[in-house]
mmCIF file of C-alpha atoms and ligand atoms in Angstrom:
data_model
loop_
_atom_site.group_PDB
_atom_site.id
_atom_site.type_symbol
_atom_site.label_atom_id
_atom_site.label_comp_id
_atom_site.label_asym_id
_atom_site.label_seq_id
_atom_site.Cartn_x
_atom_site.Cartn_y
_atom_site.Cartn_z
ATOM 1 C CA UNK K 1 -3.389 12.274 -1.443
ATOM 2 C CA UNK K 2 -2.808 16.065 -3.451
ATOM 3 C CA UNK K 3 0.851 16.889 -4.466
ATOM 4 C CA UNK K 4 1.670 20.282 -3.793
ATOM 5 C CA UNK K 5 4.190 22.590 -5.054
ATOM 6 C CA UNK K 6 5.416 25.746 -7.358
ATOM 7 C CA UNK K 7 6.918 24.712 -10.599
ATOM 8 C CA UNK K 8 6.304 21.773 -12.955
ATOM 9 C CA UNK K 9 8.898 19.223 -10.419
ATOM 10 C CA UNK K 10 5.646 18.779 -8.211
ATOM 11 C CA UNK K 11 3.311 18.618 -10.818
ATOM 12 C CA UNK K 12 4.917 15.702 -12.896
ATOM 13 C CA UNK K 13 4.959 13.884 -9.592
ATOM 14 C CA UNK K 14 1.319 14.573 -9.215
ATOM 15 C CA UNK K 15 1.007 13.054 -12.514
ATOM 16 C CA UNK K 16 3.030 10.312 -11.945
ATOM 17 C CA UNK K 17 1.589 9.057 -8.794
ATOM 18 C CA UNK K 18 -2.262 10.335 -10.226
ATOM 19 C CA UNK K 19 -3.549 12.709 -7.990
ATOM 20 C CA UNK K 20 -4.544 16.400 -8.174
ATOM 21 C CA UNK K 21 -2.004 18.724 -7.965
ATOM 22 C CA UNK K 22 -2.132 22.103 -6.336
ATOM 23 C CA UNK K 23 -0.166 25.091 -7.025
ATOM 24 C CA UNK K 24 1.724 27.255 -4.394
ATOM 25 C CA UNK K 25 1.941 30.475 -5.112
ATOM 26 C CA UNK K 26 5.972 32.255 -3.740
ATOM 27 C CA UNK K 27 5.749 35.652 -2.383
ATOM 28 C CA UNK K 28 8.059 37.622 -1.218
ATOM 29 C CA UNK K 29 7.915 41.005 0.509
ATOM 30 C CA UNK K 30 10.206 44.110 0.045
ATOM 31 C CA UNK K 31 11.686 43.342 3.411
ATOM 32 C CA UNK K 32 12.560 40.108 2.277
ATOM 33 C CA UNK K 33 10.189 38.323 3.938
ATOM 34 C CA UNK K 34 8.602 34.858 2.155
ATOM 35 C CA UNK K 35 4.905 34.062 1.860
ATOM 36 C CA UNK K 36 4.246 30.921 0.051
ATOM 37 C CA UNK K 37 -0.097 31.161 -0.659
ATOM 38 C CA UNK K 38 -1.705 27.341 -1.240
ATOM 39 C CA UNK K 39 -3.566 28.012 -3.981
ATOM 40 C CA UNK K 40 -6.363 25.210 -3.784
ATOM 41 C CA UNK K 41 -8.085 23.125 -1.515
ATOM 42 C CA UNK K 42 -6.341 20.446 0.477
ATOM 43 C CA UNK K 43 -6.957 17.013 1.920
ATOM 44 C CA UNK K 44 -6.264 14.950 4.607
ATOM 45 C CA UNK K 45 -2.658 13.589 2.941
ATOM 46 C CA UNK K 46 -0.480 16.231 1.547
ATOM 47 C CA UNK K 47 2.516 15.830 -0.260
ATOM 48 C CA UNK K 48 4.456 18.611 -0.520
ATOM 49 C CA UNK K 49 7.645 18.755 -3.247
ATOM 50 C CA UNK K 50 9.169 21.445 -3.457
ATOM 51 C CA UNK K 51 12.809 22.162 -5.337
ATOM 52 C CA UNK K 52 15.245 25.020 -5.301
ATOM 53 C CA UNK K 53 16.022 26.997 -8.927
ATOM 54 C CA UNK K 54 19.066 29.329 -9.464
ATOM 55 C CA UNK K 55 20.661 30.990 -7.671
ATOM 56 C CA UNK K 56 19.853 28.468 -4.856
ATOM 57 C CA UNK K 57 18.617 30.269 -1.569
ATOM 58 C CA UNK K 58 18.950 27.132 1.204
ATOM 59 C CA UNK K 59 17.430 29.645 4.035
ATOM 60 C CA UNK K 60 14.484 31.541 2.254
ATOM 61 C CA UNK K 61 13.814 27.430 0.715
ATOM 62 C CA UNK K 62 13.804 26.201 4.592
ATOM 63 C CA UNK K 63 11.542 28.769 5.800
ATOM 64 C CA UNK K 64 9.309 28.542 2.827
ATOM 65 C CA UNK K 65 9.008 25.029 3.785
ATOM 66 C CA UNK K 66 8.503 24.947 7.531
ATOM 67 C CA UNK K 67 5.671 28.190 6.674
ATOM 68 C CA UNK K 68 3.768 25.643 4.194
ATOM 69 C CA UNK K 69 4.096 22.357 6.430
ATOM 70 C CA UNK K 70 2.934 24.775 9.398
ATOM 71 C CA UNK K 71 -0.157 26.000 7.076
ATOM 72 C CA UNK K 72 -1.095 22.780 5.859
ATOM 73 C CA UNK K 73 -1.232 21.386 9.335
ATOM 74 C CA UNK K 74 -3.421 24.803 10.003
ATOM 75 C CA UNK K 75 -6.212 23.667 7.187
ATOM 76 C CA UNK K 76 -6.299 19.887 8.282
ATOM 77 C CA UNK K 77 -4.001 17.922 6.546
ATOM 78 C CA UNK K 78 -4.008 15.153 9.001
ATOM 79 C CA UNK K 79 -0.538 13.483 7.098
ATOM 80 C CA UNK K 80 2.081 15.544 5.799
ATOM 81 C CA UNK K 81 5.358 14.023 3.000
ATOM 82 C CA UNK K 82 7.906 16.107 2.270
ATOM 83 C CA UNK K 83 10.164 15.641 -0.936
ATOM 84 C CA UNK K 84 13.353 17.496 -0.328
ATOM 85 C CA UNK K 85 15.061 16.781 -3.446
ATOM 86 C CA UNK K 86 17.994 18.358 -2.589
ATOM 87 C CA UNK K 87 18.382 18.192 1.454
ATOM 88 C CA UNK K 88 19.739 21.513 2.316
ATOM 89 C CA UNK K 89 21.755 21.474 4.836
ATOM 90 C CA UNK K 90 22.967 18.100 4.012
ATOM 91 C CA UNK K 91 26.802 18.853 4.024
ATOM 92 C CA UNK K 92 26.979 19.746 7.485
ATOM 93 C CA UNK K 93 26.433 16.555 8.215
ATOM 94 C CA UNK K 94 28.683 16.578 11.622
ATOM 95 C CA UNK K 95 30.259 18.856 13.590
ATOM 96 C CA UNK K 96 33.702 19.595 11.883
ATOM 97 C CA UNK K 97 34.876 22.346 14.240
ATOM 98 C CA UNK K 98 34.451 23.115 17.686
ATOM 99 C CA UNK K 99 31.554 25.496 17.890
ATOM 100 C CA UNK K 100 29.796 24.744 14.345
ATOM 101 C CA UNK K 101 26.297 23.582 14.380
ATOM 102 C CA UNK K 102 25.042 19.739 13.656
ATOM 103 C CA UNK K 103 23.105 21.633 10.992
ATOM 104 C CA UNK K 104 21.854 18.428 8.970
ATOM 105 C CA UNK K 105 20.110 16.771 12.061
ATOM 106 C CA UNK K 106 18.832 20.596 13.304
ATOM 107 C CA UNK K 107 16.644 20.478 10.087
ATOM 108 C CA UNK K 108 15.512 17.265 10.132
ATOM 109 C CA UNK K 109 14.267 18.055 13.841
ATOM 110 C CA UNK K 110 12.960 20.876 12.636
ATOM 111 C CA UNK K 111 11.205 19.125 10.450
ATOM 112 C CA UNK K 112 10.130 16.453 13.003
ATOM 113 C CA UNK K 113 8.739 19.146 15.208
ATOM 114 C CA UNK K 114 6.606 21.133 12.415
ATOM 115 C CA UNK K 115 5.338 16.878 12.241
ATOM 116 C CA UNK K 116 6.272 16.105 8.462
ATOM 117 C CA UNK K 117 5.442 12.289 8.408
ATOM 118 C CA UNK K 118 8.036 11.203 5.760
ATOM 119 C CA UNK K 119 10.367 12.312 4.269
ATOM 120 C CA UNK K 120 12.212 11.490 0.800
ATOM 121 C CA UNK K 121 15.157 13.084 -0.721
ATOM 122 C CA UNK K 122 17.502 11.952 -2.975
ATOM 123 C CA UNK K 123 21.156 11.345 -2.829
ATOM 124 C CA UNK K 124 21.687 13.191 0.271
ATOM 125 C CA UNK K 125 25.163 13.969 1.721
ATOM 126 C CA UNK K 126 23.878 12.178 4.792
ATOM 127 C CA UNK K 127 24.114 8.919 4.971
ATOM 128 C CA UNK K 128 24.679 9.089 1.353
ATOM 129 C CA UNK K 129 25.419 4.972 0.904
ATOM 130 C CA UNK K 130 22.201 4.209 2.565
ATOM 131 C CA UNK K 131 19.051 4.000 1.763
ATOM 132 C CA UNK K 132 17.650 5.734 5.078
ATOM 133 C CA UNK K 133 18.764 8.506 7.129
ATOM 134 C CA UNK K 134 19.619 7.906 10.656
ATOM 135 C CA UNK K 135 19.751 11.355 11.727
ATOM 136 C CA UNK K 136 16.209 10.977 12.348
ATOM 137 C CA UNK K 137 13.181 8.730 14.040
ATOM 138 C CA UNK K 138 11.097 10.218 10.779
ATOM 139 C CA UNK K 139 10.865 7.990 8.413
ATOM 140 C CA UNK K 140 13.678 8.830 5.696
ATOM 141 C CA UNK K 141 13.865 7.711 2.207
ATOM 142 C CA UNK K 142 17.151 8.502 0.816
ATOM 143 C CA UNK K 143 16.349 7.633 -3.127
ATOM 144 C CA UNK K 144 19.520 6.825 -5.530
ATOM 145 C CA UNK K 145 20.001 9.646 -7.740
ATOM 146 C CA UNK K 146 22.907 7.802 -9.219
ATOM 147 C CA UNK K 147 21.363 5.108 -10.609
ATOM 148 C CA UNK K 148 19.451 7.312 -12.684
ATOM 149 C CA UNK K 149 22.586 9.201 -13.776
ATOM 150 C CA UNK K 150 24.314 5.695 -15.008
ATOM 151 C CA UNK K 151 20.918 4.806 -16.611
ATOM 152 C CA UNK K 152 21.462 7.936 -18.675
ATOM 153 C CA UNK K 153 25.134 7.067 -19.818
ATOM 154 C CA UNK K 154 24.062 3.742 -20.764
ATOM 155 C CA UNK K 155 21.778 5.320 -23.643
ATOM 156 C CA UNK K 156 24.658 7.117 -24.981
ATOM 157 C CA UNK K 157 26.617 4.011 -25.552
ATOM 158 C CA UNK K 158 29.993 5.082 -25.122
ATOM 159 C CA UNK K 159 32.900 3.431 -26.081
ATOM 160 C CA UNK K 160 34.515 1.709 -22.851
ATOM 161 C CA UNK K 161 34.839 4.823 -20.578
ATOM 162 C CA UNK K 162 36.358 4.619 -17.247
ATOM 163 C CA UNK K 163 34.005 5.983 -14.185
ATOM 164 C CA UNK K 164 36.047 8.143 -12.262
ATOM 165 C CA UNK K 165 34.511 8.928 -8.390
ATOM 166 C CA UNK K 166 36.301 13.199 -7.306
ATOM 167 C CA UNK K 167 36.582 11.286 -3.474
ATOM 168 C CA UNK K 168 36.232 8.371 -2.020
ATOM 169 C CA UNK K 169 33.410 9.801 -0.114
ATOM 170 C CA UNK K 170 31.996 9.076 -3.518
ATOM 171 C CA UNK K 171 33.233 5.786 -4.683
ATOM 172 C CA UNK K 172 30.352 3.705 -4.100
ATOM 173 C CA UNK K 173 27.974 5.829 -6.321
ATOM 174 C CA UNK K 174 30.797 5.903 -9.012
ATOM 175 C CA UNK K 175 30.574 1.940 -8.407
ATOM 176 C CA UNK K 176 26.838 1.924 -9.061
ATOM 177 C CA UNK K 177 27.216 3.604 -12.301
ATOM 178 C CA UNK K 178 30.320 1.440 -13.503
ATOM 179 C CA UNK K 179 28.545 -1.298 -12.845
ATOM 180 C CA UNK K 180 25.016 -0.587 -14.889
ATOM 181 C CA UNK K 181 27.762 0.301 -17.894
ATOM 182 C CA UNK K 182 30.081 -2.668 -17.345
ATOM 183 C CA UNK K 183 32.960 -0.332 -17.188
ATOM 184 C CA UNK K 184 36.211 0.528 -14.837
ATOM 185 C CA UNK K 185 35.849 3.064 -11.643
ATOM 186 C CA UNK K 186 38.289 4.933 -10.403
ATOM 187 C CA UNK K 187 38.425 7.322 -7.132
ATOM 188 C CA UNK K 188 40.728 10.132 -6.140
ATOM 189 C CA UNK K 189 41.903 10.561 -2.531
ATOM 190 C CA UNK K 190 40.656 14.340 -1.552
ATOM 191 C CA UNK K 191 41.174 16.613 1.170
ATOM 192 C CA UNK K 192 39.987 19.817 1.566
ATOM 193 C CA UNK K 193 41.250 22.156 4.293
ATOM 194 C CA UNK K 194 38.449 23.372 6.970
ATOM 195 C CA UNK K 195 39.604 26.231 7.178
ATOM 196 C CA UNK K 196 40.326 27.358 3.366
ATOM 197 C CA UNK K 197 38.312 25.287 1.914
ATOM 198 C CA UNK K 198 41.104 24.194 -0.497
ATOM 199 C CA UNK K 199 40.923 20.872 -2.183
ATOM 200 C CA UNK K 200 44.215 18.249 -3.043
ATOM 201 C CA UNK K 201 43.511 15.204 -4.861
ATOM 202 C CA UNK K 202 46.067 12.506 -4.984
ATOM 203 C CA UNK K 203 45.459 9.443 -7.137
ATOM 204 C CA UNK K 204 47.516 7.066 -9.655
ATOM 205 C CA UNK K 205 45.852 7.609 -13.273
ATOM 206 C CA UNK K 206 46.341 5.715 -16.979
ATOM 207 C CA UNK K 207 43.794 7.789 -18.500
ATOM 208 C CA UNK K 208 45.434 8.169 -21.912
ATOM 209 C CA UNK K 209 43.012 7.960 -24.414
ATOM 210 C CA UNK K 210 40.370 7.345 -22.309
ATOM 211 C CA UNK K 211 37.057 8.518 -22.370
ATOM 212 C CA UNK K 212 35.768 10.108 -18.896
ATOM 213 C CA UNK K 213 32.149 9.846 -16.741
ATOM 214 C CA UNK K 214 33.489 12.144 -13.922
ATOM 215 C CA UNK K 215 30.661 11.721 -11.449
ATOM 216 C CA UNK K 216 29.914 13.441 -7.806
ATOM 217 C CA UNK K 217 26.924 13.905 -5.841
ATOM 218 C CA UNK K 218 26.828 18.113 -5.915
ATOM 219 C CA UNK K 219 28.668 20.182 -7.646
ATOM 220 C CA UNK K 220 28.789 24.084 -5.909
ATOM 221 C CA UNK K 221 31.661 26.109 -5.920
ATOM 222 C CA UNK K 222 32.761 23.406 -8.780
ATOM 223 C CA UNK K 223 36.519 23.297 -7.125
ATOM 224 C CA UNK K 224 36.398 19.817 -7.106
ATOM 225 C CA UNK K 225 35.120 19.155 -10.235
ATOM 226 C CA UNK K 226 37.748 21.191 -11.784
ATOM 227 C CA UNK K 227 40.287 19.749 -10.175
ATOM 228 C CA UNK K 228 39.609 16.163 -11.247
ATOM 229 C CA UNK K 229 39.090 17.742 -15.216
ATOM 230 C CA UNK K 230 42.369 19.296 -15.048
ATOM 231 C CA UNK K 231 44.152 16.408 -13.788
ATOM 232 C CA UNK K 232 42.350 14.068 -16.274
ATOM 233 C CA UNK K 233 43.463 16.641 -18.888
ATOM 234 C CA UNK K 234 47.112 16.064 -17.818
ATOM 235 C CA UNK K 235 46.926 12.555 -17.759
ATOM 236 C CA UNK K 236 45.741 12.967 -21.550
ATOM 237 C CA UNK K 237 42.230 11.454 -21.242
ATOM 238 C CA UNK K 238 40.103 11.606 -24.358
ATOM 239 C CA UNK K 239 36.665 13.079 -24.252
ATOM 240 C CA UNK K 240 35.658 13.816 -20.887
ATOM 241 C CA UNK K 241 31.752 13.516 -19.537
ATOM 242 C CA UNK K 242 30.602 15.620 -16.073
ATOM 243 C CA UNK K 243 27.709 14.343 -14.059
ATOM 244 C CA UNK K 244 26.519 15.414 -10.784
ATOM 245 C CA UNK K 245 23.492 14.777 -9.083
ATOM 246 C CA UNK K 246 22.734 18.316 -7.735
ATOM 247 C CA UNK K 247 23.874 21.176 -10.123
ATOM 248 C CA UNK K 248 23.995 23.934 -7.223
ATOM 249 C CA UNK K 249 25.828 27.149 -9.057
ATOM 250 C CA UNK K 250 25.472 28.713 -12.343
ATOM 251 C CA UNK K 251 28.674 29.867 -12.090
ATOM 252 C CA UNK K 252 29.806 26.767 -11.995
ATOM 253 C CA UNK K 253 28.122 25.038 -14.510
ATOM 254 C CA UNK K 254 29.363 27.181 -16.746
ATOM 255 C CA UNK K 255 33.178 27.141 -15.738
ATOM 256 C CA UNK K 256 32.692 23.245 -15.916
ATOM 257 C CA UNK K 257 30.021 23.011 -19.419
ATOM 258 C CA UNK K 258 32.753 24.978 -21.119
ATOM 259 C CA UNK K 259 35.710 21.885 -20.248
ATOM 260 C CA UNK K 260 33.748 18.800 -21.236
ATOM 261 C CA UNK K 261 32.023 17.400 -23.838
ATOM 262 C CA UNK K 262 28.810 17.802 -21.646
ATOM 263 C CA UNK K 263 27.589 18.501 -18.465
ATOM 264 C CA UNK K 264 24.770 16.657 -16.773
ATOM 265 C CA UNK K 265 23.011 16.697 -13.652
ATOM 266 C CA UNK K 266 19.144 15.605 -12.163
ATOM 267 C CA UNK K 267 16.763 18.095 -12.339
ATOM 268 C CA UNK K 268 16.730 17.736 -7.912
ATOM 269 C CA UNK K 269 17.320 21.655 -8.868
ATOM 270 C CA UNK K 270 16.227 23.810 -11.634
ATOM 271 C CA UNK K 271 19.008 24.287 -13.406
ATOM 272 C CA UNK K 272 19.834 24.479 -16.795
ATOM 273 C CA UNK K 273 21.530 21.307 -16.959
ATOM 274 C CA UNK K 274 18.726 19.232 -15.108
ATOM 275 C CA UNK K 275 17.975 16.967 -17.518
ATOM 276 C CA UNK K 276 17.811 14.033 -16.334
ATOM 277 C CA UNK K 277 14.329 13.290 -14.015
ATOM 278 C CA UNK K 278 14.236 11.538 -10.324
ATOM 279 C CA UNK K 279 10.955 12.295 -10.611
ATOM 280 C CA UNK K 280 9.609 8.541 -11.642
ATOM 281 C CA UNK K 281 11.939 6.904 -9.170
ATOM 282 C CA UNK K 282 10.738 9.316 -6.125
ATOM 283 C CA UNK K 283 7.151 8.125 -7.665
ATOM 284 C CA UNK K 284 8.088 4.788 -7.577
ATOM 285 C CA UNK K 285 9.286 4.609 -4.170
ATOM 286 C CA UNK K 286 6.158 6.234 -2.874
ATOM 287 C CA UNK K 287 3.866 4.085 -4.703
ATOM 288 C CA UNK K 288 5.739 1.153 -2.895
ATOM 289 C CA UNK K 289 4.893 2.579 0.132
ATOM 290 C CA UNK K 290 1.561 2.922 1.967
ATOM 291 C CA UNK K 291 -0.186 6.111 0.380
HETATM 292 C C1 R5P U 301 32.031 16.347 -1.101
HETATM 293 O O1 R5P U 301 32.047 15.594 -0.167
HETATM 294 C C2 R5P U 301 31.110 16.209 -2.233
HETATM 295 O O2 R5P U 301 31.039 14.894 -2.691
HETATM 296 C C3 R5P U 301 31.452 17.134 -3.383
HETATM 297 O O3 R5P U 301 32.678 16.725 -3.939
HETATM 298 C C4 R5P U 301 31.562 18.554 -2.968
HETATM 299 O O4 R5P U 301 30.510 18.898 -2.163
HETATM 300 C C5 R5P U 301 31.637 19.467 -4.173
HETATM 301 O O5 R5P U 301 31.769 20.788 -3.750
HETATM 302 P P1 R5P U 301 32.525 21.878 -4.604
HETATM 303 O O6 R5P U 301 31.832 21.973 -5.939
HETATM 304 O O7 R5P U 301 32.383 23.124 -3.797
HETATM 305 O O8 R5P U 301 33.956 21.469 -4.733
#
């Protein structure tokens, strides 16, 4: 097996798992137009793990993949893994309105059809309690990006904080962090309009005092993550932690950074607050498997 990829996400993973690593150079024409170059020689397994950096660009990162997958099949890789840290897509994960597309199962037959073998991703939207995703016949490995968030908050050994979940949607994850930190959960009740886009939380809260792990899986337009810090603000909560699995705006991040005591998210996307790795557990997971 090679890893391939373009920043230093793939080649830690290369390292991790010990093979060789090869670099993919991005292109892109004046037209807009993407080009990703392999930059190396291939075999007959390639891995390819690829994340997105800021500003996220879901389409160009979609294309870029389906051109490489396409190319690799060209030059003889006879197997094909994807890592998908972040599966794009992900949120339109059924058809809310009349007319929208299925979008998250369109990509994964996309994906199908270009023949990617397996694929991993972490904490997706879909299916986001299991550990498979059954939008699919390809094998799907849907790795727990929470775990490695609560594994994180253990090592700053705060004093009794309470986990607090933005949705229910969420509530699970929240409980898998609680639970490695032998603290309280809580979840809010949210609804956002489809049409809007607006978000209400509802929720009975004794926060005062309290210190805060406000966990979600993304965080993008950061609505709902400023909702739930301006509510636990009113409920007079103490110091108050943010953690997200994928950090997908800048803009965002920075809103948010500047109301908590800090911000923290995977590094699924470059961002400047990806500091905590998936990288080992995506290893992990593939080492368990055949390779
Ligand atoms: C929703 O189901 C998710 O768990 C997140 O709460 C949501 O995607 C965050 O989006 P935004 O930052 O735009 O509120």
């Amino acid at each position: 097996m090679i890893v391939l990829g373009s920043d230093n996400f793939g080649k830690k993973l290369a390292k991790c798992l010990g093979v060789k690593f090869v670099l993919i150079e991005k292109r892109i024409f004046p037209d807009g137009e993407v080009c990703p170059r392999i930059l190396g020689s291939i075999n007959n397994h390639c891995l390819l793990a690829e994340r997105m950096k800021l500003p996220i660009d879901s389409n160009r990162y979609l294309i870029e993949i389906l051109l490489t997958i396409k190319n690799l099949k060209y030059l003889g890789a006879k197997k094909i893994d994807l890592v998908m840290p972040y599966f794009v897509y992900s949120r339109q994960d059924k058809i809310f309105r009349k007319g929208e597309p299925f979008s998250a199962q369109y990509v994964l037959e996309l994906l199908e059809k270009a023949r990617v073998n397996r694929f991993f991703t972490v904490s997706s939207h879909v299916d986001r309690e299991r550990e498979g995703i059954s939008l699919t016949k390809m094998p799907a490995y849907n790795i727990d990006g929470f775990e490695i968030l609560g594994r994180y908050f253990k090592k700053l050994n705060l004093q009794n904080p309470i986990v607090v979940g933005s949705d229910f949607g969420v509530s699970k994850s929240t409980k898998i962090i609680s639970k490695i930190l032998g603290v309280k959960d809580i979840a809010f009740e949210k609804h956002r309009d489809l049409k809007t886009g607006k978000i209400t939380l509802k929720g009975k809260l004794t926060l005062k005092n309290k210190d805060l792990i406000i966990v979600d899986d993304i965080v993008s337009s950061g609505e709902t993550m400023l909702k739930v810090i301006d509510l636990a603000k009113r409920n007079r909560a103490k110091k108050i932690y943010s953690a997200v699995v994928h950090a997908l705006n800048e803009k965002a991040i920075k809103l948010i950074s500047k109301k908590v005591e800090k911000f923290v998210a995977t590094d699924t996307i470059d961002s400047p607050i990806s500091k905590i790795s998936v990288i080992e557990k995506i290893a992990e997971k593939i080492k368990e498997l055949e390779f």
